[in-house]
């Protein structure tokens, strides 16, 4: 990063600490960099998510730009083919907004004790890279819902979690969830929304797919779930988050990995 760019970003973040009211006469907008300049700066920074999040905290005007433009470009850069598919139905924004989708791409939510997944407690954390697969997503769909499109990540492994064993946390997103067969089936089965927990990505209410009896055997087989334990939730915006137990590594696998 050049010294000029560092100065511009620092100035952009620090000079405005007011609460913007989004009006034409708002004093907060006086002296702001234009949206075009902000776009070019963050393009040069390769849509750095840490800096986008920092900018969002400056004021509502910056937060609005981040949600409308910067997180969208971050998602398009991080997963271009997936984003192209998610928008191919004609939608100009992702379900639950671009910021939520950006967080889903880079954040493993983990779980809190007494939360969604019984007494398992694993802190959430950012991940460097995650592969999302539409093929993997197919294994999470009931036979009646195979026309839906679901992208699911490979499990984020958390080894040796006490009595819970080796756990894998996964996350995903449905394309056009509002009109999906999965949502229609959830509603028809009378599934109840979780009374207290919300989606860690968009803060929407969650349905338990276990309660709705909508976890197919193919999902357990595809993830290699130990003892067939797998559980996941889907929020009102179509974000998916879940956990499964993983098969323990054999001694031979340990040796080959070390080698």
PDB file of C-alpha atoms in Angstrom:
ATOM      1  CA  UNK A   1       0.000   0.000   0.000  1.00  0.00           C
ATOM      2  CA  UNK A   2       1.389   3.419  -0.924  1.00  0.00           C
ATOM      3  CA  UNK A   3       1.765   6.170   1.644  1.00  0.00           C
ATOM      4  CA  UNK A   4      -0.920   8.183  -0.191  1.00  0.00           C
ATOM      5  CA  UNK A   5      -3.394   5.288   0.039  1.00  0.00           C
ATOM      6  CA  UNK A   6      -2.659   4.784   3.749  1.00  0.00           C
ATOM      7  CA  UNK A   7      -3.225   8.471   4.351  1.00  0.00           C
ATOM      8  CA  UNK A   8      -6.469   8.457   2.363  1.00  0.00           C
ATOM      9  CA  UNK A   9      -7.872   5.439   4.219  1.00  0.00           C
ATOM     10  CA  UNK A  10      -6.840   6.864   7.594  1.00  0.00           C
ATOM     11  CA  UNK A  11      -8.415  10.190   6.785  1.00  0.00           C
ATOM     12  CA  UNK A  12     -11.551   8.558   5.428  1.00  0.00           C
ATOM     13  CA  UNK A  13     -12.063   6.518   8.587  1.00  0.00           C
ATOM     14  CA  UNK A  14     -11.082   9.061  11.213  1.00  0.00           C
ATOM     15  CA  UNK A  15     -12.404  12.401  10.018  1.00  0.00           C
ATOM     16  CA  UNK A  16     -16.097  11.514  10.338  1.00  0.00           C
ATOM     17  CA  UNK A  17     -17.311  10.274  13.697  1.00  0.00           C
ATOM     18  CA  UNK A  18     -20.811  11.742  13.549  1.00  0.00           C
ATOM     19  CA  UNK A  19     -24.195  10.009  13.533  1.00  0.00           C
ATOM     20  CA  UNK A  20     -25.525  10.451  10.012  1.00  0.00           C
ATOM     21  CA  UNK A  21     -29.272  11.003   9.510  1.00  0.00           C
ATOM     22  CA  UNK A  22     -29.326  10.360   5.742  1.00  0.00           C
ATOM     23  CA  UNK A  23     -30.869  13.684   4.731  1.00  0.00           C
ATOM     24  CA  UNK A  24     -29.941  16.111   1.973  1.00  0.00           C
ATOM     25  CA  UNK A  25     -28.953  18.722   4.555  1.00  0.00           C
ATOM     26  CA  UNK A  26     -26.935  16.314   6.690  1.00  0.00           C
ATOM     27  CA  UNK A  27     -23.731  17.949   7.901  1.00  0.00           C
ATOM     28  CA  UNK A  28     -22.085  14.525   8.001  1.00  0.00           C
ATOM     29  CA  UNK A  29     -21.836  14.410   4.205  1.00  0.00           C
ATOM     30  CA  UNK A  30     -19.875  17.663   3.943  1.00  0.00           C
ATOM     31  CA  UNK A  31     -16.258  16.861   3.279  1.00  0.00           C
ATOM     32  CA  UNK A  32     -16.853  13.153   2.640  1.00  0.00           C
ATOM     33  CA  UNK A  33     -14.973  11.469  -0.128  1.00  0.00           C
ATOM     34  CA  UNK A  34     -17.283  10.637  -3.028  1.00  0.00           C
ATOM     35  CA  UNK A  35     -18.548   7.086  -3.444  1.00  0.00           C
ATOM     36  CA  UNK A  36     -16.452   6.755  -6.600  1.00  0.00           C
ATOM     37  CA  UNK A  37     -13.270   7.568  -4.689  1.00  0.00           C
ATOM     38  CA  UNK A  38     -14.166   5.163  -1.877  1.00  0.00           C
ATOM     39  CA  UNK A  39     -14.833   2.471  -4.487  1.00  0.00           C
ATOM     40  CA  UNK A  40     -11.425   2.991  -6.099  1.00  0.00           C
ATOM     41  CA  UNK A  41      -9.585   3.005  -2.766  1.00  0.00           C
ATOM     42  CA  UNK A  42     -11.136  -0.282  -1.663  1.00  0.00           C
ATOM     43  CA  UNK A  43     -10.639  -1.786  -5.077  1.00  0.00           C
ATOM     44  CA  UNK A  44      -6.939  -1.017  -4.659  1.00  0.00           C
ATOM     45  CA  UNK A  45      -7.109  -2.672  -1.229  1.00  0.00           C
ATOM     46  CA  UNK A  46      -8.678  -5.776  -2.814  1.00  0.00           C
ATOM     47  CA  UNK A  47     -11.891  -5.242  -0.808  1.00  0.00           C
ATOM     48  CA  UNK A  48     -10.172  -5.928   2.512  1.00  0.00           C
ATOM     49  CA  UNK A  49     -12.987  -7.101   4.841  1.00  0.00           C
ATOM     50  CA  UNK A  50     -11.321  -5.754   7.991  1.00  0.00           C
ATOM     51  CA  UNK A  51     -11.143  -2.260   6.521  1.00  0.00           C
ATOM     52  CA  UNK A  52     -14.701  -2.470   5.194  1.00  0.00           C
ATOM     53  CA  UNK A  53     -15.911  -3.381   8.685  1.00  0.00           C
ATOM     54  CA  UNK A  54     -13.884  -0.512  10.189  1.00  0.00           C
ATOM     55  CA  UNK A  55     -15.331   1.963   7.701  1.00  0.00           C
ATOM     56  CA  UNK A  56     -18.865   0.794   8.543  1.00  0.00           C
ATOM     57  CA  UNK A  57     -18.364   1.852  12.161  1.00  0.00           C
ATOM     58  CA  UNK A  58     -17.569   5.467  11.288  1.00  0.00           C
ATOM     59  CA  UNK A  59     -21.162   6.586  10.650  1.00  0.00           C
ATOM     60  CA  UNK A  60     -24.397   5.491   9.009  1.00  0.00           C
ATOM     61  CA  UNK A  61     -23.441   7.133   5.705  1.00  0.00           C
ATOM     62  CA  UNK A  62     -20.290   5.015   5.467  1.00  0.00           C
ATOM     63  CA  UNK A  63     -22.196   1.976   6.724  1.00  0.00           C
ATOM     64  CA  UNK A  64     -24.728   2.414   3.931  1.00  0.00           C
ATOM     65  CA  UNK A  65     -21.968   2.543   1.293  1.00  0.00           C
ATOM     66  CA  UNK A  66     -20.361  -0.550   2.770  1.00  0.00           C
ATOM     67  CA  UNK A  67     -23.626  -2.522   2.692  1.00  0.00           C
ATOM     68  CA  UNK A  68     -24.659  -1.383  -0.790  1.00  0.00           C
ATOM     69  CA  UNK A  69     -21.311  -1.412  -2.583  1.00  0.00           C
ATOM     70  CA  UNK A  70     -18.232  -2.621  -0.717  1.00  0.00           C
ATOM     71  CA  UNK A  71     -19.528  -5.896   0.720  1.00  0.00           C
ATOM     72  CA  UNK A  72     -21.103  -6.672  -2.625  1.00  0.00           C
ATOM     73  CA  UNK A  73     -17.764  -6.258  -4.400  1.00  0.00           C
ATOM     74  CA  UNK A  74     -16.017  -8.263  -1.680  1.00  0.00           C
ATOM     75  CA  UNK A  75     -18.430 -11.178  -2.248  1.00  0.00           C
ATOM     76  CA  UNK A  76     -18.054 -10.954  -6.020  1.00  0.00           C
ATOM     77  CA  UNK A  77     -14.282 -11.033  -5.712  1.00  0.00           C
ATOM     78  CA  UNK A  78     -14.131 -13.805  -3.107  1.00  0.00           C
ATOM     79  CA  UNK A  79     -16.615 -16.181  -4.822  1.00  0.00           C
ATOM     80  CA  UNK A  80     -17.348 -14.886  -8.354  1.00  0.00           C
ATOM     81  CA  UNK A  81     -19.030 -17.996  -9.809  1.00  0.00           C
ATOM     82  CA  UNK A  82     -21.180 -18.508  -6.732  1.00  0.00           C
ATOM     83  CA  UNK A  83     -22.275 -14.853  -6.715  1.00  0.00           C
ATOM     84  CA  UNK A  84     -23.096 -14.958 -10.414  1.00  0.00           C
ATOM     85  CA  UNK A  85     -25.308 -17.992  -9.848  1.00  0.00           C
ATOM     86  CA  UNK A  86     -27.034 -16.508  -6.786  1.00  0.00           C
ATOM     87  CA  UNK A  87     -27.981 -13.440  -8.819  1.00  0.00           C
ATOM     88  CA  UNK A  88     -28.905 -15.241 -12.037  1.00  0.00           C
ATOM     89  CA  UNK A  89     -32.596 -15.264 -11.110  1.00  0.00           C
ATOM     90  CA  UNK A  90     -32.677 -11.503 -11.631  1.00  0.00           C
ATOM     91  CA  UNK A  91     -32.211 -10.458  -8.017  1.00  0.00           C
ATOM     92  CA  UNK A  92     -29.897  -7.473  -7.537  1.00  0.00           C
ATOM     93  CA  UNK A  93     -29.066  -8.263  -3.922  1.00  0.00           C
ATOM     94  CA  UNK A  94     -28.382 -11.390  -1.940  1.00  0.00           C
ATOM     95  CA  UNK A  95     -30.972 -12.627   0.556  1.00  0.00           C
ATOM     96  CA  UNK A  96     -30.248 -11.087   3.939  1.00  0.00           C
ATOM     97  CA  UNK A  97     -27.971  -8.350   2.439  1.00  0.00           C
ATOM     98  CA  UNK A  98     -24.385  -8.375   1.174  1.00  0.00           C
ATOM     99  CA  UNK A  99     -22.773  -7.779   4.549  1.00  0.00           C
ATOM    100  CA  UNK A 100     -24.365 -10.932   5.947  1.00  0.00           C
ATOM    101  CA  UNK A 101     -23.210 -12.920   2.935  1.00  0.00           C
ATOM    102  CA  UNK A 102     -19.702 -11.488   3.225  1.00  0.00           C
ATOM    103  CA  UNK A 103     -19.542 -12.595   6.864  1.00  0.00           C
ATOM    104  CA  UNK A 104     -20.823 -16.049   5.943  1.00  0.00           C
ATOM    105  CA  UNK A 105     -17.988 -16.446   3.438  1.00  0.00           C
ATOM    106  CA  UNK A 106     -15.239 -15.817   5.970  1.00  0.00           C
ATOM    107  CA  UNK A 107     -16.643 -16.570   9.441  1.00  0.00           C
ATOM    108  CA  UNK A 108     -17.227 -19.925  11.135  1.00  0.00           C
ATOM    109  CA  UNK A 109     -19.946 -19.202  13.680  1.00  0.00           C
ATOM    110  CA  UNK A 110     -19.059 -21.955  16.157  1.00  0.00           C
ATOM    111  CA  UNK A 111     -21.598 -22.186  18.973  1.00  0.00           C
ATOM    112  CA  UNK A 112     -22.171 -21.115  22.551  1.00  0.00           C
ATOM    113  CA  UNK A 113     -22.953 -23.424  25.450  1.00  0.00           C
ATOM    114  CA  UNK A 114     -26.685 -23.875  25.808  1.00  0.00           C
ATOM    115  CA  UNK A 115     -27.231 -22.405  22.334  1.00  0.00           C
ATOM    116  CA  UNK A 116     -28.237 -24.118  19.102  1.00  0.00           C
ATOM    117  CA  UNK A 117     -26.196 -27.290  19.540  1.00  0.00           C
ATOM    118  CA  UNK A 118     -26.821 -28.515  23.097  1.00  0.00           C
ATOM    119  CA  UNK A 119     -23.827 -28.077  25.408  1.00  0.00           C
ATOM    120  CA  UNK A 120     -21.163 -27.764  22.734  1.00  0.00           C
ATOM    121  CA  UNK A 121     -19.110 -24.590  23.069  1.00  0.00           C
ATOM    122  CA  UNK A 122     -16.740 -23.595  20.271  1.00  0.00           C
ATOM    123  CA  UNK A 123     -15.815 -19.917  19.760  1.00  0.00           C
ATOM    124  CA  UNK A 124     -16.574 -18.412  16.371  1.00  0.00           C
ATOM    125  CA  UNK A 125     -13.586 -17.384  14.273  1.00  0.00           C
ATOM    126  CA  UNK A 126     -12.578 -16.023  10.882  1.00  0.00           C
ATOM    127  CA  UNK A 127     -11.195 -18.379   8.244  1.00  0.00           C
ATOM    128  CA  UNK A 128      -8.721 -17.626   5.483  1.00  0.00           C
ATOM    129  CA  UNK A 129     -10.331 -19.726   2.779  1.00  0.00           C
ATOM    130  CA  UNK A 130     -13.482 -21.800   2.496  1.00  0.00           C
ATOM    131  CA  UNK A 131     -14.770 -23.774  -0.456  1.00  0.00           C
ATOM    132  CA  UNK A 132     -18.525 -23.675  -1.059  1.00  0.00           C
ATOM    133  CA  UNK A 133     -20.033 -26.379  -3.245  1.00  0.00           C
ATOM    134  CA  UNK A 134     -23.395 -26.642  -4.998  1.00  0.00           C
ATOM    135  CA  UNK A 135     -22.767 -30.384  -5.397  1.00  0.00           C
ATOM    136  CA  UNK A 136     -22.312 -30.748  -1.640  1.00  0.00           C
ATOM    137  CA  UNK A 137     -25.455 -28.679  -1.166  1.00  0.00           C
ATOM    138  CA  UNK A 138     -27.474 -31.207  -3.186  1.00  0.00           C
ATOM    139  CA  UNK A 139     -26.795 -33.841  -0.536  1.00  0.00           C
ATOM    140  CA  UNK A 140     -28.550 -31.612   2.024  1.00  0.00           C
ATOM    141  CA  UNK A 141     -31.793 -31.507   0.037  1.00  0.00           C
ATOM    142  CA  UNK A 142     -34.784 -33.826   0.382  1.00  0.00           C
ATOM    143  CA  UNK A 143     -35.762 -35.659  -2.823  1.00  0.00           C
ATOM    144  CA  UNK A 144     -38.740 -33.305  -3.265  1.00  0.00           C
ATOM    145  CA  UNK A 145     -36.412 -30.288  -3.169  1.00  0.00           C
ATOM    146  CA  UNK A 146     -33.635 -31.294  -5.572  1.00  0.00           C
ATOM    147  CA  UNK A 147     -34.519 -28.437  -7.939  1.00  0.00           C
ATOM    148  CA  UNK A 148     -33.427 -25.938  -5.269  1.00  0.00           C
ATOM    149  CA  UNK A 149     -29.914 -24.525  -5.295  1.00  0.00           C
ATOM    150  CA  UNK A 150     -27.915 -24.638  -2.060  1.00  0.00           C
ATOM    151  CA  UNK A 151     -24.231 -23.864  -1.578  1.00  0.00           C
ATOM    152  CA  UNK A 152     -22.604 -25.496   1.467  1.00  0.00           C
ATOM    153  CA  UNK A 153     -19.060 -25.162   2.787  1.00  0.00           C
ATOM    154  CA  UNK A 154     -16.736 -28.013   3.594  1.00  0.00           C
ATOM    155  CA  UNK A 155     -16.781 -28.570   7.388  1.00  0.00           C
ATOM    156  CA  UNK A 156     -14.487 -26.376   9.465  1.00  0.00           C
ATOM    157  CA  UNK A 157     -12.768 -28.952  11.673  1.00  0.00           C
ATOM    158  CA  UNK A 158     -12.528 -28.534  15.441  1.00  0.00           C
ATOM    159  CA  UNK A 159     -10.619 -31.506  16.786  1.00  0.00           C
ATOM    160  CA  UNK A 160     -10.937 -33.097  20.241  1.00  0.00           C
ATOM    161  CA  UNK A 161     -13.848 -31.165  21.728  1.00  0.00           C
ATOM    162  CA  UNK A 162     -14.039 -33.266  24.883  1.00  0.00           C
ATOM    163  CA  UNK A 163     -17.001 -35.638  25.050  1.00  0.00           C
ATOM    164  CA  UNK A 164     -18.306 -34.249  21.761  1.00  0.00           C
ATOM    165  CA  UNK A 165     -15.236 -35.615  19.946  1.00  0.00           C
ATOM    166  CA  UNK A 166     -14.143 -34.161  16.620  1.00  0.00           C
ATOM    167  CA  UNK A 167     -16.639 -31.619  15.287  1.00  0.00           C
ATOM    168  CA  UNK A 168     -17.152 -30.060  11.898  1.00  0.00           C
ATOM    169  CA  UNK A 169     -19.035 -26.778  11.512  1.00  0.00           C
ATOM    170  CA  UNK A 170     -20.478 -25.934   8.107  1.00  0.00           C
ATOM    171  CA  UNK A 171     -22.479 -23.078   6.653  1.00  0.00           C
ATOM    172  CA  UNK A 172     -24.283 -22.314   3.435  1.00  0.00           C
ATOM    173  CA  UNK A 173     -26.812 -20.260   1.521  1.00  0.00           C
ATOM    174  CA  UNK A 174     -29.871 -21.000  -0.621  1.00  0.00           C
ATOM    175  CA  UNK A 175     -30.515 -19.310  -3.934  1.00  0.00           C
ATOM    176  CA  UNK A 176     -33.889 -17.496  -3.935  1.00  0.00           C
ATOM    177  CA  UNK A 177     -34.848 -19.061  -0.619  1.00  0.00           C
ATOM    178  CA  UNK A 178     -38.186 -17.232  -0.398  1.00  0.00           C
ATOM    179  CA  UNK A 179     -39.527 -19.203  -3.377  1.00  0.00           C
ATOM    180  CA  UNK A 180     -37.661 -22.465  -2.694  1.00  0.00           C
ATOM    181  CA  UNK A 181     -39.231 -25.881  -2.229  1.00  0.00           C
ATOM    182  CA  UNK A 182     -37.335 -26.232   1.050  1.00  0.00           C
ATOM    183  CA  UNK A 183     -39.074 -23.226   2.569  1.00  0.00           C
ATOM    184  CA  UNK A 184     -42.476 -24.437   1.374  1.00  0.00           C
ATOM    185  CA  UNK A 185     -41.844 -27.842   2.959  1.00  0.00           C
ATOM    186  CA  UNK A 186     -40.692 -26.276   6.235  1.00  0.00           C
ATOM    187  CA  UNK A 187     -43.860 -24.200   6.419  1.00  0.00           C
ATOM    188  CA  UNK A 188     -46.114 -27.100   5.421  1.00  0.00           C
ATOM    189  CA  UNK A 189     -44.591 -29.262   8.145  1.00  0.00           C
ATOM    190  CA  UNK A 190     -45.360 -26.615  10.733  1.00  0.00           C
ATOM    191  CA  UNK A 191     -41.764 -26.244  11.908  1.00  0.00           C
ATOM    192  CA  UNK A 192     -41.373 -23.762  14.755  1.00  0.00           C
ATOM    193  CA  UNK A 193     -38.816 -20.971  14.797  1.00  0.00           C
ATOM    194  CA  UNK A 194     -36.205 -21.211  17.541  1.00  0.00           C
ATOM    195  CA  UNK A 195     -37.527 -19.220  20.521  1.00  0.00           C
ATOM    196  CA  UNK A 196     -34.283 -17.425  21.386  1.00  0.00           C
ATOM    197  CA  UNK A 197     -31.402 -18.054  18.972  1.00  0.00           C
ATOM    198  CA  UNK A 198     -30.902 -16.063  15.752  1.00  0.00           C
ATOM    199  CA  UNK A 199     -28.759 -16.353  12.635  1.00  0.00           C
ATOM    200  CA  UNK A 200     -25.197 -15.184  13.400  1.00  0.00           C
ATOM    201  CA  UNK A 201     -24.956 -13.680   9.917  1.00  0.00           C
ATOM    202  CA  UNK A 202     -28.186 -11.691   9.430  1.00  0.00           C
ATOM    203  CA  UNK A 203     -29.925 -11.868  12.858  1.00  0.00           C
ATOM    204  CA  UNK A 204     -33.037 -13.538  11.402  1.00  0.00           C
ATOM    205  CA  UNK A 205     -34.987 -16.290  13.165  1.00  0.00           C
ATOM    206  CA  UNK A 206     -34.012 -19.924  12.602  1.00  0.00           C
ATOM    207  CA  UNK A 207     -35.776 -23.161  11.719  1.00  0.00           C
ATOM    208  CA  UNK A 208     -34.359 -26.482  12.947  1.00  0.00           C
ATOM    209  CA  UNK A 209     -34.094 -28.920  10.059  1.00  0.00           C
ATOM    210  CA  UNK A 210     -33.823 -31.735  12.597  1.00  0.00           C
ATOM    211  CA  UNK A 211     -37.148 -30.743  14.137  1.00  0.00           C
ATOM    212  CA  UNK A 212     -38.686 -30.498  10.669  1.00  0.00           C
ATOM    213  CA  UNK A 213     -37.341 -34.007   9.906  1.00  0.00           C
ATOM    214  CA  UNK A 214     -35.652 -32.660   6.779  1.00  0.00           C
ATOM    215  CA  UNK A 215     -32.080 -33.931   7.172  1.00  0.00           C
ATOM    216  CA  UNK A 216     -31.572 -36.605   4.501  1.00  0.00           C
ATOM    217  CA  UNK A 217     -29.275 -39.575   4.940  1.00  0.00           C
ATOM    218  CA  UNK A 218     -27.223 -38.303   1.997  1.00  0.00           C
ATOM    219  CA  UNK A 219     -26.016 -35.348   4.090  1.00  0.00           C
ATOM    220  CA  UNK A 220     -24.716 -37.678   6.804  1.00  0.00           C
ATOM    221  CA  UNK A 221     -22.981 -39.888   4.243  1.00  0.00           C
ATOM    222  CA  UNK A 222     -21.483 -36.964   2.318  1.00  0.00           C
ATOM    223  CA  UNK A 223     -19.964 -35.393   5.433  1.00  0.00           C
ATOM    224  CA  UNK A 224     -18.733 -38.723   6.814  1.00  0.00           C
ATOM    225  CA  UNK A 225     -20.539 -37.989  10.050  1.00  0.00           C
ATOM    226  CA  UNK A 226     -19.450 -40.200  12.939  1.00  0.00           C
ATOM    227  CA  UNK A 227     -22.393 -41.950  14.650  1.00  0.00           C
ATOM    228  CA  UNK A 228     -24.649 -40.226  12.097  1.00  0.00           C
ATOM    229  CA  UNK A 229     -24.802 -37.042  14.197  1.00  0.00           C
ATOM    230  CA  UNK A 230     -25.627 -34.003  12.139  1.00  0.00           C
ATOM    231  CA  UNK A 231     -27.791 -31.004  12.913  1.00  0.00           C
ATOM    232  CA  UNK A 232     -28.379 -27.759  11.090  1.00  0.00           C
ATOM    233  CA  UNK A 233     -30.610 -24.716  10.971  1.00  0.00           C
ATOM    234  CA  UNK A 234     -31.875 -22.478   8.178  1.00  0.00           C
ATOM    235  CA  UNK A 235     -32.798 -18.843   8.787  1.00  0.00           C
ATOM    236  CA  UNK A 236     -35.594 -16.816   7.195  1.00  0.00           C
ATOM    237  CA  UNK A 237     -33.099 -15.417   4.682  1.00  0.00           C
ATOM    238  CA  UNK A 238     -31.814 -18.838   3.616  1.00  0.00           C
ATOM    239  CA  UNK A 239     -28.514 -18.949   5.484  1.00  0.00           C
ATOM    240  CA  UNK A 240     -27.638 -22.423   6.746  1.00  0.00           C
ATOM    241  CA  UNK A 241     -25.428 -23.309   9.711  1.00  0.00           C
ATOM    242  CA  UNK A 242     -24.785 -26.673  11.250  1.00  0.00           C
ATOM    243  CA  UNK A 243     -22.505 -29.136  12.994  1.00  0.00           C
ATOM    244  CA  UNK A 244     -21.623 -32.800  12.649  1.00  0.00           C
ATOM    245  CA  UNK A 245     -19.303 -35.232  14.386  1.00  0.00           C
ATOM    246  CA  UNK A 246     -16.349 -36.279  12.266  1.00  0.00           C
ATOM    247  CA  UNK A 247     -14.796 -39.690  11.892  1.00  0.00           C
ATOM    248  CA  UNK A 248     -11.562 -39.779  13.918  1.00  0.00           C
ATOM    249  CA  UNK A 249      -8.308 -40.055  11.994  1.00  0.00           C
ATOM    250  CA  UNK A 250      -6.729 -43.495  12.040  1.00  0.00           C
ATOM    251  CA  UNK A 251      -3.107 -43.948  13.071  1.00  0.00           C
ATOM    252  CA  UNK A 252      -2.102 -44.494   9.452  1.00  0.00           C
ATOM    253  CA  UNK A 253      -3.779 -41.253   8.394  1.00  0.00           C
ATOM    254  CA  UNK A 254      -1.982 -39.399  11.177  1.00  0.00           C
ATOM    255  CA  UNK A 255       1.346 -40.723   9.957  1.00  0.00           C
ATOM    256  CA  UNK A 256       0.695 -39.849   6.330  1.00  0.00           C
ATOM    257  CA  UNK A 257      -0.304 -36.323   7.285  1.00  0.00           C
ATOM    258  CA  UNK A 258       2.814 -35.818   9.380  1.00  0.00           C
ATOM    259  CA  UNK A 259       4.929 -37.066   6.534  1.00  0.00           C
TER     260      UNK A 259
END
